[in-house]
CSV table of C-alpha atoms and ligand atoms in Angstrom, one decimal:
chain,number,residue,atom,x,y,z
A,1,MET,CA,119.2,94.4,70.6
A,2,ASP,CA,117.0,92.7,67.9
A,3,ASN,CA,116.3,92.8,64.3
A,4,ILE,CA,113.4,95.2,63.6
A,5,PHE,CA,112.0,92.6,61.2
A,6,THR,CA,111.5,90.2,64.1
A,7,ARG,CA,110.4,92.5,66.9
A,8,TYR,CA,108.0,94.6,64.8
A,9,SER,CA,107.0,91.9,62.3
A,10,ARG,CA,103.2,92.1,63.0
A,11,GLN,CA,103.3,95.9,62.9
A,12,LEU,CA,105.4,96.0,59.7
A,13,LEU,CA,102.7,93.9,58.0
A,14,PHE,CA,100.1,96.3,59.2
A,15,TRP,CA,101.7,99.7,58.4
A,16,PRO,CA,100.7,101.4,55.2
A,17,GLU,CA,104.3,101.7,54.2
A,18,GLY,CA,105.9,98.8,56.1
A,19,LYS,CA,109.5,99.5,56.9
A,20,VAL,CA,109.3,103.1,55.9
A,21,SER,CA,106.5,103.7,58.5
A,22,GLN,CA,108.5,101.9,61.2
A,23,GLU,CA,111.6,104.0,60.4
A,24,GLN,CA,109.4,107.2,60.7
A,25,LEU,CA,108.1,106.0,64.1
A,26,SER,CA,111.6,105.2,65.3
A,27,LYS,CA,112.6,108.8,64.9
A,28,LYS,CA,109.8,110.2,67.0
A,29,THR,CA,109.8,111.7,70.5
A,30,VAL,CA,106.6,111.7,72.6
A,31,THR,CA,105.9,113.3,76.0
A,32,ILE,CA,103.2,111.8,78.3
A,33,ILE,CA,102.0,114.2,81.0
A,34,GLY,CA,100.8,112.2,83.9
A,35,ILE,CA,101.8,108.5,84.2
A,36,GLY,CA,98.8,107.2,86.0
A,37,ALA,CA,96.0,105.1,84.5
A,38,LEU,CA,95.9,106.6,81.0
A,39,GLY,CA,99.6,107.3,81.0
A,40,THR,CA,100.8,103.8,81.8
A,41,ALA,CA,98.6,102.3,79.1
A,42,LEU,CA,99.7,104.9,76.6
A,43,ALA,CA,103.4,104.5,77.5
A,44,ASN,CA,103.0,100.7,77.2
A,45,HIS,CA,101.6,100.9,73.6
A,46,LEU,CA,104.2,103.5,72.4
A,47,VAL,CA,107.3,101.9,73.8
A,48,ARG,CA,106.3,98.5,72.4
A,49,ALA,CA,105.6,100.1,69.0
A,50,GLY,CA,109.1,101.4,68.9
A,51,ILE,CA,109.3,105.2,69.1
A,52,LYS,CA,112.7,106.9,69.6
A,53,GLU,CA,112.2,108.6,72.9
A,54,LEU,CA,109.5,108.8,75.6
A,55,ARG,CA,109.4,111.5,78.2
A,56,ILE,CA,107.2,110.8,81.2
A,57,VAL,CA,106.2,113.3,83.8
A,58,ASP,CA,104.5,112.6,87.1
A,59,ARG,CA,104.6,114.1,90.6
A,60,ASP,CA,103.2,111.2,92.5
A,61,ILE,CA,104.4,108.0,94.1
A,62,VAL,CA,102.8,104.6,93.5
A,63,GLU,CA,100.1,103.8,96.0
A,64,GLU,CA,98.1,100.6,96.6
A,65,SER,CA,94.9,102.2,95.2
A,66,ASN,CA,96.6,102.7,91.8
A,67,LEU,CA,97.2,99.0,91.2
A,68,GLN,CA,93.6,98.3,90.0
A,69,ARG,CA,94.1,100.2,86.8
A,70,GLN,CA,97.7,101.6,86.4
A,71,MET,CA,99.1,98.7,84.4
A,72,LEU,CA,102.9,99.3,84.8
A,73,PHE,CA,102.9,99.2,88.6
A,74,ASP,CA,103.0,96.4,91.1
A,75,GLU,CA,102.8,95.8,94.9
A,76,GLN,CA,106.5,96.2,95.4
A,77,ASP,CA,106.4,99.7,93.8
A,78,ALA,CA,103.7,100.6,96.2
A,79,ARG,CA,105.4,99.1,99.2
A,80,ASN,CA,108.7,101.0,98.4
A,81,HIS,CA,106.9,104.3,97.6
A,82,ILE,CA,108.6,104.5,94.2
A,83,PRO,CA,107.8,107.7,92.2
A,84,LYS,CA,105.5,106.8,89.3
A,85,ALA,CA,107.9,108.2,86.7
A,86,ILE,CA,110.7,105.9,88.0
A,87,ALA,CA,108.6,102.8,88.4
A,88,ALA,CA,107.2,103.3,84.9
A,89,LYS,CA,110.7,103.9,83.5
A,90,GLN,CA,112.0,100.6,85.0
A,91,LYS,CA,109.2,98.6,83.5
A,92,LEU,CA,109.3,100.3,80.1
A,93,SER,CA,113.1,99.9,79.8
A,94,ALA,CA,112.7,96.2,80.4
A,95,ILE,CA,109.9,96.0,77.7
A,96,ASN,CA,111.9,97.8,75.0
A,97,SER,CA,115.5,98.7,75.8
A,98,ALA,CA,115.9,100.5,72.4
A,99,VAL,CA,113.6,103.3,73.4
A,100,LYS,CA,115.1,106.1,75.4
A,101,ILE,CA,113.0,106.8,78.5
A,102,VAL,CA,113.4,110.2,80.2
A,103,ASP,CA,111.7,110.6,83.6
A,104,TYR,CA,110.6,113.8,85.3
A,105,ILE,CA,109.5,113.4,88.9
A,106,GLU,CA,107.8,116.8,88.8
A,107,ASP,CA,104.6,118.7,88.9
A,108,VAL,CA,104.0,120.1,85.4
A,109,ASN,CA,103.6,123.9,85.7
A,110,THR,CA,104.1,127.1,83.7
A,111,ASN,CA,107.8,127.2,84.7
A,112,ASN,CA,108.8,123.8,83.4
A,113,ILE,CA,106.4,122.7,80.7
A,114,GLU,CA,108.2,124.3,77.8
A,115,ALA,CA,111.5,122.7,78.7
A,116,ILE,CA,109.9,119.3,79.2
A,117,VAL,CA,108.0,119.2,75.9
A,118,SER,CA,110.3,121.1,73.6
A,119,GLY,CA,111.5,118.9,70.7
A,120,SER,CA,108.6,116.4,71.2
A,121,ASP,CA,106.6,115.4,68.1
A,122,LEU,CA,103.5,114.8,70.2
A,123,ILE,CA,102.1,115.3,73.7
A,124,LEU,CA,99.8,112.8,75.3
A,125,ASP,CA,97.4,113.8,78.1
A,126,GLY,CA,97.5,111.3,80.9
A,127,THR,CA,96.6,113.8,83.6
A,128,ASP,CA,93.3,114.0,85.5
A,129,ASN,CA,93.5,117.8,85.9
A,130,MET,CA,91.6,120.3,83.7
A,131,ARG,CA,94.0,123.2,84.5
A,132,ILE,CA,97.0,121.2,83.3
A,133,ARG,CA,95.1,120.4,80.1
A,134,TYR,CA,94.7,124.1,79.3
A,135,LEU,CA,98.4,124.5,80.0
A,136,ILE,CA,99.2,121.6,77.6
A,137,ASN,CA,96.9,123.3,75.1
A,138,ASP,CA,98.8,126.6,75.4
A,139,ILE,CA,102.2,125.0,74.9
A,140,SER,CA,100.9,122.9,72.1
A,141,ILE,CA,99.7,125.9,70.1
A,142,LYS,CA,102.7,128.0,71.0
A,143,LEU,CA,105.3,125.4,69.9
A,144,ALA,CA,103.0,123.8,67.2
A,145,ILE,CA,103.1,120.3,68.8
A,146,PRO,CA,100.0,118.2,68.4
A,147,TRP,CA,98.4,116.7,71.6
A,148,ILE,CA,95.8,114.1,72.3
A,149,TYR,CA,93.3,114.7,75.1
A,150,GLY,CA,91.9,111.8,77.1
A,151,GLY,CA,89.7,111.9,80.1
A,152,VAL,CA,88.1,109.1,82.1
A,153,VAL,CA,85.8,109.0,85.1
A,154,HIS,CA,83.4,106.3,86.4
A,155,SER,CA,82.6,104.3,83.3
A,156,ARG,CA,82.8,107.3,80.9
A,157,GLY,CA,85.6,108.5,78.7
A,158,MET,CA,86.3,111.1,76.2
A,159,THR,CA,89.1,111.8,73.7
A,160,THR,CA,90.0,114.1,70.9
A,161,THR,CA,93.1,115.0,68.9
A,162,ILE,CA,94.3,118.6,68.7
A,163,ILE,CA,96.5,119.6,65.8
A,164,PRO,CA,97.7,123.2,65.8
A,165,ASN,CA,96.7,125.1,62.6
A,166,LYS,CA,94.5,122.2,61.6
A,167,THR,CA,91.8,121.3,64.2
A,168,PRO,CA,90.0,123.5,66.8
A,169,CYS,CA,92.1,123.7,70.0
A,170,PHE,CA,91.0,122.6,73.4
A,171,ARG,CA,89.8,126.1,74.3
A,172,CYS,CA,87.7,126.2,71.2
A,173,LEU,CA,86.0,123.0,72.3
A,174,PHE,CA,85.9,123.7,76.0
A,175,PRO,CA,85.9,127.5,76.4
A,176,ASN,CA,84.8,127.3,80.1
A,177,ILE,CA,87.6,126.2,82.4
A,178,GLU,CA,85.1,124.7,84.9
A,179,THR,CA,84.1,122.0,82.4
A,180,GLY,CA,84.6,118.6,83.8
A,181,HIS,CA,85.3,119.7,87.3
A,182,ALA,CA,82.2,118.2,88.9
A,183,GLU,CA,83.2,114.6,89.2
A,184,THR,CA,86.6,113.0,89.5
A,185,CYS,CA,88.0,109.5,89.9
A,186,ASP,CA,88.5,110.3,93.6
A,187,THR,CA,84.8,111.0,94.2
A,188,VAL,CA,83.0,108.6,91.9
A,189,GLY,CA,85.7,106.0,91.0
A,190,VAL,CA,86.8,104.7,87.7
A,191,LEU,CA,86.5,101.4,85.9
A,192,SER,CA,89.9,100.1,84.6
A,193,THR,CA,88.4,99.0,81.3
A,194,VAL,CA,87.2,102.5,80.2
A,195,VAL,CA,90.7,103.7,80.9
A,196,HIS,CA,92.2,101.2,78.5
A,197,ILE,CA,89.6,101.9,75.8
A,198,ILE,CA,90.3,105.6,75.9
A,199,ALA,CA,94.0,105.1,76.1
A,200,SER,CA,93.8,102.7,73.1
A,201,TYR,CA,92.0,105.4,71.0
A,202,GLN,CA,94.6,107.9,72.0
A,203,ALA,CA,97.5,105.6,71.2
A,204,THR,CA,96.0,104.7,67.9
A,205,GLU,CA,95.6,108.3,66.9
A,206,ALA,CA,99.2,108.9,68.2
A,207,LEU,CA,100.5,106.1,65.9
A,208,LYS,CA,98.7,107.6,62.9
A,209,LEU,CA,100.3,111.0,63.6
A,210,LEU,CA,103.7,109.6,64.3
A,211,ILE,CA,103.9,107.6,61.0
A,212,GLU,CA,102.3,110.5,59.3
A,213,ASP,CA,99.2,108.7,58.0
A,214,THR,CA,97.2,111.9,58.3
A,215,GLU,CA,94.3,110.8,56.1
A,216,ALA,CA,93.5,108.1,58.7
A,217,LEU,CA,93.2,110.6,61.6
A,218,ARG,CA,89.8,110.9,63.2
A,219,GLU,CA,88.0,114.2,62.9
A,220,GLU,CA,85.6,113.6,65.7
A,221,MET,CA,85.6,113.9,69.4
A,222,ILE,CA,84.6,110.5,71.0
A,223,GLN,CA,82.6,110.2,74.1
A,224,LEU,CA,81.5,106.8,75.5
A,225,ASP,CA,80.1,105.0,78.5
A,226,VAL,CA,81.4,101.5,78.5
A,227,TRP,CA,78.9,100.3,81.2
A,228,LYS,CA,75.8,101.9,79.7
A,229,ASN,CA,76.9,101.0,76.1
A,230,ASP,CA,76.7,104.6,74.8
A,231,PHE,CA,79.0,105.8,72.1
A,232,ASP,CA,78.9,109.2,70.6
A,233,GLU,CA,81.0,111.0,68.0
A,234,PHE,CA,81.1,114.8,67.7
A,235,PRO,CA,82.5,116.1,64.4
A,236,PHE,CA,84.6,119.1,65.5
A,237,GLN,CA,85.6,120.8,62.3
A,238,ASN,CA,82.9,123.5,62.8
A,239,SER,CA,83.9,124.1,66.4
A,240,LEU,CA,86.9,126.3,65.6
A,241,ASN,CA,86.3,129.6,67.4
A,242,LYS,CA,87.5,132.5,65.3
A,243,GLU,CA,87.8,134.5,68.5
A,244,CYS,CA,89.6,131.8,70.4
A,245,PRO,CA,92.1,133.5,72.8
A,246,CYS,CA,94.5,130.6,72.4
A,247,CYS,CA,94.7,129.3,68.8
A,248,GLN,CA,93.5,132.4,67.1
A,249,LYS,CA,94.9,135.3,69.2
A,250,ARG,CA,97.8,133.4,70.7
A,251,ASN,CA,97.2,134.7,74.2
A,252,PHE,CA,98.7,131.9,76.3
A,253,ASP,CA,96.8,132.7,79.5
A,254,PHE,CA,97.7,129.5,81.3
A,255,LEU,CA,101.3,129.6,80.3
A,256,ASN,CA,101.6,133.2,81.4
A,257,MET,CA,100.0,132.8,84.8
A,258,LYS,CA,102.1,134.3,87.5
A,259,HIS,CA,103.5,132.3,90.3
A,260,SER,CA,104.2,133.0,93.9
A,261,ALA,CA,107.5,131.7,95.3
A,262,GLN,CA,105.6,128.5,96.2
A,263,LEU,CA,103.0,126.7,94.2
A,264,ILE,CA,100.5,125.2,96.6
A,265,SER,CA,97.9,122.7,95.2
A,266,SER,CA,95.5,120.5,96.9
A,267,LEU,CA,95.4,117.0,95.3
A,268,CYS,CA,91.9,116.5,94.2
A,269,GLY,CA,89.8,114.6,96.7
A,270,ARG,CA,92.8,113.0,98.4
A,271,ASP,CA,93.1,114.8,101.7
A,272,SER,CA,96.5,116.0,100.5
A,273,ILE,CA,98.4,119.1,99.7
A,274,GLN,CA,101.5,119.6,97.7
A,275,ILE,CA,103.9,122.5,98.1
A,276,ALA,CA,106.5,123.0,95.3
A,277,PRO,CA,109.1,125.8,95.4
A,278,MET,CA,109.1,127.7,92.1
A,279,ASN,CA,112.8,128.0,92.1
A,280,GLU,CA,113.6,125.2,89.6
A,281,ALA,CA,117.3,124.9,90.5
A,282,ILE,CA,116.8,123.6,94.1
A,283,THR,CA,118.4,120.3,95.1
A,284,LEU,CA,118.0,119.4,98.7
A,285,ASN,CA,120.7,117.9,100.7
A,286,PHE,CA,118.9,114.9,102.2
A,287,ASP,CA,121.6,114.3,104.9
A,288,ASP,CA,121.0,117.8,106.3
A,289,ILE,CA,117.3,117.2,106.4
A,290,ILE,CA,117.7,113.8,108.0
A,291,THR,CA,119.8,115.3,110.7
A,292,ARG,CA,117.1,117.9,111.4
A,293,TRP,CA,114.2,115.5,111.3
A,294,SER,CA,115.8,112.6,113.3
A,295,ASN,CA,114.6,114.0,116.6
A,296,ILE,CA,111.0,114.4,115.5
A,297,GLY,CA,110.1,111.2,113.7
A,298,LYS,CA,111.1,108.0,112.0
A,299,ILE,CA,112.5,108.8,108.6
A,300,GLU,CA,112.4,106.4,105.7
A,301,LYS,CA,114.8,107.2,102.9
A,302,THR,CA,114.6,106.0,99.3
A,303,PRO,CA,116.8,107.2,96.4
A,304,TYR,CA,114.1,109.7,95.4
A,305,LEU,CA,112.4,110.9,98.5
A,306,LEU,CA,112.2,111.1,102.3
A,307,ARG,CA,109.1,110.0,104.1
A,308,MET,CA,108.2,110.7,107.7
A,309,LYS,CA,105.0,110.5,109.8
A,310,TYR,CA,104.7,113.8,111.8
A,311,ASP,CA,101.7,114.4,114.0
A,312,ASP,CA,98.7,113.2,111.9
A,313,TYR,CA,100.5,113.8,108.6
A,314,GLN,CA,102.4,111.6,106.2
A,315,LEU,CA,105.1,113.7,104.6
A,316,SER,CA,107.0,112.9,101.3
A,317,LEU,CA,109.8,115.2,100.5
A,318,PHE,CA,111.4,115.1,97.0
A,319,LYS,CA,115.0,116.2,96.1
A,320,ASN,CA,113.7,119.3,94.2
A,321,GLY,CA,112.1,120.6,97.4
A,322,ARG,CA,108.6,119.5,96.6
A,323,LEU,CA,106.6,118.3,99.7
A,324,LEU,CA,103.5,116.1,99.6
A,325,ILE,CA,101.5,116.3,102.8
A,326,HIS,CA,98.9,113.6,103.3
A,327,GLY,CA,96.3,114.1,106.0
A,328,THR,CA,95.2,117.7,105.5
A,329,THR,CA,93.5,120.0,103.1
A,330,ASP,CA,94.3,123.1,105.1
A,331,THR,CA,96.8,125.2,103.1
A,332,MET,CA,97.8,127.2,106.3
A,333,ILE,CA,98.8,123.9,108.0
A,334,ALA,CA,100.7,122.8,104.9
A,335,LYS,CA,102.6,126.1,104.7
A,336,ARG,CA,103.5,126.0,108.4
A,337,LEU,CA,104.8,122.4,108.0
A,338,TYR,CA,106.8,123.4,105.0
A,339,SER,CA,108.5,126.3,106.7
A,340,THR,CA,109.2,124.4,109.9
A,341,LEU,CA,110.4,121.2,108.4
A,342,VAL,CA,112.0,122.2,105.1
A,343,GLY,CA,112.7,125.9,105.2
A,344,GLU,CA,111.9,128.7,102.9
B,401,LIG,ZN1,91.2,127.6,69.8
């Protein structure tokens, strides 16, 4: 739509190589896994900066409790139960129509992560889930795509940049999968400002990588507490583990994890369970489902999902067969609801 000299004028003045840097940036594709607090801030920076393509992946729908910190969403998105990937895409397209935005209303898992991130120049971590981070790390090392970790909880945050064949990988730095599991945003809350500080560090490193100013890249992991005014840097060059199962031995344990026919996950601290069929080719016929459900509850249909209150549960069913069940943490109840209401 517009002349790059106008739109990106302040950035062109800043870049080490002006127009050449901007052209490099305009050829880059980035995938953001999780478009919540960190993800919306990251997407906002990158789309405004003018990358070529942004892929955004998120399994959730916008809720009122997101609005305190997830900067691309508003009350109408929450009222209309819009999937986060769609709501974010709408806002981002209005911000910079020159950037191609690809949405995935999906749960990232071993089956789909490779297809989603293939061809990306960079992966950004906007998830709040440690297991998904190990999965991102596996695919990053396997496909040699850098990724930038970011984690926030309470008033604390942490970030580091992982570059295959150059820096230690996530498993070198955090060999124990349980690391970080103790507290989550759902149990101790999170301050919106720390989210944006960490996202800004991530986005800054992302821009350095994308315009290939590698000398400017940070070689430390950052950890800070914005409320207590703590700031620590941990140089990580000596953290490379020569025995690392991932970056040294190329055993992609998280990518190779076997699945059952259904992937059942409880949503951390949210009194909710998700059931996702592992057959990726499913597309539900909503009209059939509406006919079946019409006797048992009041159905609300949006272009992306069906919602229904059933007993004490709030159900959200997506076109690809994924069901979110709010109101229980019992996997047996969730499985029973799935087979009764959706089918096998
Ligand atoms: Zn490693």
